[in-house]
Short mmCIF file of C-alpha atoms in Angstrom, two decimals:
data_model
loop_
_atom_site.label_atom_id
_atom_site.label_comp_id
_atom_site.label_asym_id
_atom_site.label_seq_id
_atom_site.Cartn_x
_atom_site.Cartn_y
_atom_site.Cartn_z
CA UNK A 1 36.04 -20.96 -163.01
CA UNK A 2 34.27 -18.02 -160.96
CA UNK A 3 35.17 -14.51 -160.30
CA UNK A 4 34.87 -13.06 -157.14
CA UNK A 5 33.43 -9.36 -157.09
CA UNK A 6 31.40 -6.99 -154.45
CA UNK A 7 31.10 -4.35 -156.76
CA UNK A 8 31.78 -3.88 -160.62
CA UNK A 9 35.36 -3.11 -161.51
CA UNK A 10 34.44 0.00 -163.08
CA UNK A 11 32.63 1.31 -159.96
CA UNK A 12 35.59 0.03 -157.77
CA UNK A 13 38.23 1.57 -159.59
CA UNK A 14 36.28 4.78 -159.69
CA UNK A 15 35.40 4.87 -155.93
CA UNK A 16 39.46 4.19 -155.40
CA UNK A 17 40.72 6.62 -158.09
CA UNK A 18 38.25 9.31 -156.29
CA UNK A 19 39.76 8.28 -152.90
CA UNK A 20 43.38 8.70 -154.17
CA UNK A 21 42.81 11.89 -155.82
CA UNK A 22 41.08 13.39 -152.65
CA UNK A 23 44.26 11.74 -150.77
CA UNK A 24 46.58 13.39 -152.96
CA UNK A 25 44.78 16.56 -152.76
CA UNK A 26 44.64 16.62 -148.63
CA UNK A 27 48.37 15.87 -148.50
CA UNK A 28 49.31 18.69 -150.97
CA UNK A 29 46.79 21.47 -149.29
CA UNK A 30 48.06 19.77 -145.61
CA UNK A 31 52.05 20.53 -146.43
CA UNK A 32 51.33 24.13 -147.96
CA UNK A 33 49.51 24.94 -145.15
CA UNK A 34 52.11 23.50 -142.89
CA UNK A 35 55.03 25.15 -144.41
CA UNK A 36 53.41 28.43 -144.27
CA UNK A 37 52.56 28.26 -140.71
CA UNK A 38 56.36 26.95 -140.43
CA UNK A 39 57.89 29.57 -141.66
CA UNK A 40 55.72 32.39 -140.31
CA UNK A 41 56.50 31.14 -137.22
CA UNK A 42 60.24 30.61 -137.72
CA UNK A 43 60.78 34.23 -139.67
CA UNK A 44 58.89 35.74 -136.25
CA UNK A 45 61.03 33.97 -134.39
CA UNK A 46 63.94 35.17 -135.77
CA UNK A 47 62.52 38.43 -135.78
CA UNK A 48 62.16 38.22 -132.25
CA UNK A 49 65.59 36.68 -131.40
CA UNK A 50 67.21 39.55 -133.38
CA UNK A 51 65.37 42.32 -130.98
CA UNK A 52 66.23 40.33 -127.95
CA UNK A 53 69.97 40.36 -129.27
CA UNK A 54 69.88 44.11 -129.99
CA UNK A 55 68.66 44.52 -126.46
CA UNK A 56 71.57 42.30 -124.77
CA UNK A 57 74.04 44.36 -126.28
CA UNK A 58 72.80 47.52 -123.88
CA UNK A 59 74.01 45.87 -121.00
CA UNK A 60 77.96 44.89 -119.80
CA UNK A 61 80.11 44.25 -122.48
CA UNK A 62 81.18 40.84 -121.05
CA UNK A 63 77.58 39.70 -120.54
CA UNK A 64 76.50 41.35 -124.13
CA UNK A 65 78.74 38.82 -126.01
CA UNK A 66 77.96 35.97 -123.64
CA UNK A 67 74.21 36.45 -124.89
CA UNK A 68 74.90 37.10 -128.44
CA UNK A 69 76.78 33.68 -128.75
CA UNK A 70 73.87 32.08 -126.99
CA UNK A 71 71.34 34.07 -129.32
CA UNK A 72 73.52 33.12 -132.51
CA UNK A 73 73.76 29.22 -131.42
CA UNK A 74 70.16 29.86 -130.61
CA UNK A 75 69.22 31.08 -133.94
CA UNK A 76 71.49 28.11 -135.81
CA UNK A 77 69.76 25.43 -133.88
CA UNK A 78 66.55 26.98 -135.31
CA UNK A 79 67.78 27.19 -138.62
CA UNK A 80 69.14 23.13 -138.25
CA UNK A 81 65.86 22.61 -136.83
CA UNK A 82 63.65 23.80 -139.54
CA UNK A 83 65.26 22.90 -142.41
CA UNK A 84 65.35 19.07 -140.52
CA UNK A 85 62.05 19.03 -140.32
CA UNK A 86 60.81 20.43 -143.79
CA UNK A 87 63.06 17.23 -144.76
CA UNK A 88 61.55 14.97 -142.36
CA UNK A 89 57.98 16.39 -143.47
CA UNK A 90 58.81 15.66 -147.48
CA UNK A 91 59.57 12.20 -146.29
CA UNK A 92 56.75 11.24 -144.41
CA UNK A 93 54.55 12.84 -147.57
CA UNK A 94 56.57 10.71 -149.77
CA UNK A 95 55.64 7.47 -147.67
CA UNK A 96 52.14 8.05 -147.35
CA UNK A 97 51.68 8.72 -151.24
CA UNK A 98 53.78 5.52 -152.10
CA UNK A 99 51.32 3.62 -149.17
CA UNK A 100 48.81 5.26 -151.07
CA UNK A 101 49.88 4.24 -154.67
CA UNK A 102 50.52 1.05 -153.61
CA UNK A 103 46.99 0.59 -152.04
CA UNK A 104 45.57 1.32 -155.65
CA UNK A 105 47.60 -0.81 -157.18
CA UNK A 106 46.75 -4.00 -155.01
CA UNK A 107 43.16 -2.97 -155.15
CA UNK A 108 43.58 -3.25 -159.02
CA UNK A 109 45.65 -7.07 -158.60
CA UNK A 110 42.75 -8.01 -156.62
CA UNK A 111 40.32 -7.80 -159.12
CA UNK A 112 41.55 -10.29 -161.31
CA UNK A 113 41.45 -13.18 -158.10
CA UNK A 114 40.00 -16.18 -159.48
CA UNK A 115 38.54 -17.51 -156.47
CA UNK A 116 38.02 -16.20 -152.27
CA UNK A 117 41.27 -17.94 -151.72
CA UNK A 118 43.39 -16.41 -153.88
CA UNK A 119 41.72 -12.98 -153.04
CA UNK A 120 42.25 -13.68 -149.46
CA UNK A 121 45.84 -14.66 -150.14
CA UNK A 122 46.55 -11.39 -151.67
CA UNK A 123 45.18 -9.26 -149.19
CA UNK A 124 47.40 -11.44 -146.61
CA UNK A 125 50.68 -10.76 -148.52
CA UNK A 126 49.72 -7.34 -149.16
CA UNK A 127 49.38 -7.10 -145.08
CA UNK A 128 52.45 -8.49 -144.57
CA UNK A 129 54.35 -6.50 -146.84
CA UNK A 130 52.74 -3.09 -145.92
CA UNK A 131 53.10 -3.95 -142.00
CA UNK A 132 57.11 -4.37 -142.83
CA UNK A 133 57.50 -1.63 -144.85
CA UNK A 134 55.59 0.08 -141.91
CA UNK A 135 58.01 -1.12 -139.62
CA UNK A 136 61.09 -0.21 -141.87
CA UNK A 137 59.80 3.76 -142.72
CA UNK A 138 58.94 4.27 -139.45
CA UNK A 139 62.41 3.16 -138.03
CA UNK A 140 63.80 5.04 -140.67
CA UNK A 141 61.79 8.16 -139.79
CA UNK A 142 62.61 7.70 -136.04
CA UNK A 143 66.47 7.54 -136.94
CA UNK A 144 65.91 10.51 -138.92
CA UNK A 145 64.11 12.49 -135.82
CA UNK A 146 66.89 11.57 -133.46
CA UNK A 147 69.60 12.56 -135.86
CA UNK A 148 67.83 15.98 -136.55
CA UNK A 149 67.65 17.09 -132.32
CA UNK A 150 71.37 15.61 -131.91
CA UNK A 151 72.07 18.11 -134.84
CA UNK A 152 70.01 20.95 -133.58
CA UNK A 153 71.23 20.54 -129.98
CA UNK A 154 74.92 20.79 -131.22
CA UNK A 155 75.27 24.84 -131.72
CA UNK A 156 74.03 25.50 -128.18
CA UNK A 157 75.85 22.52 -126.69
CA UNK A 158 79.38 24.16 -128.12
CA UNK A 159 78.47 27.38 -126.94
CA UNK A 160 77.30 26.37 -123.46
CA UNK A 161 80.73 24.11 -123.13
CA UNK A 162 82.77 26.63 -124.45
CA UNK A 163 81.57 30.03 -123.38
CA UNK A 164 79.02 29.72 -120.14
CA UNK A 165 80.72 27.00 -118.36
CA UNK A 166 84.22 28.49 -118.15
CA UNK A 167 82.79 31.36 -117.14
CA UNK A 168 80.48 29.91 -114.38
CA UNK A 169 83.29 27.63 -113.43
CA UNK A 170 85.47 30.60 -112.60
CA UNK A 171 82.96 32.44 -110.93
CA UNK A 172 82.56 29.60 -108.66
CA UNK A 173 85.92 28.94 -107.93
CA UNK A 174 86.23 32.55 -106.80
CA UNK A 175 83.39 32.21 -104.48
CA UNK A 176 84.86 29.10 -102.99
CA UNK A 177 88.38 30.51 -102.64
CA UNK A 178 86.94 33.55 -100.77
CA UNK A 179 84.77 31.15 -98.74
CA UNK A 180 88.46 29.21 -97.94
CA UNK A 181 89.82 32.94 -96.99
CA UNK A 182 87.49 33.79 -94.60
CA UNK A 183 85.42 30.81 -93.50
CA UNK A 184 83.27 32.54 -90.93
CA UNK A 185 83.25 35.66 -92.92
CA UNK A 186 80.91 35.10 -95.79
CA UNK A 187 80.48 38.05 -98.40
CA UNK A 188 77.12 38.69 -100.19
#
């Protein structure tokens, strides 16, 4: 029996372990930086929204109430979106870490290949499995993203359908009634 190796086993394992450690460190740094940036942006958006909400109360009571409801709905949507994006990011990082761990395990397993044929077969099996996992995880993350988008849009959609549209319809009906009463005399 002959053993297939291009590097010494210890050199290959050391290189793989260094790459895994570098990847984990990079993922951790990216996650921390992303969380800090998202948190800062979110807090600035909330402060900006609160300032706009305060300015809206200075206008007429009806318009102020409508704007406050709109801002409240937007803030609820933003909170849902922010929380969902954090969860989505955690899931993506988890998928990446699992892929790295599986790659390391595969590399270790291929060191024991007894022939080139066995080595190639192991790599083909690994590629098929990883493709199936990638499709499944991609589908899962896409579904999670779509569900998040629907959940984040719900407060604004509900506010518009319950508060904005009835007022618009009422004003439109009043304008149409005026047009019907005096077809030749449009009021400005």
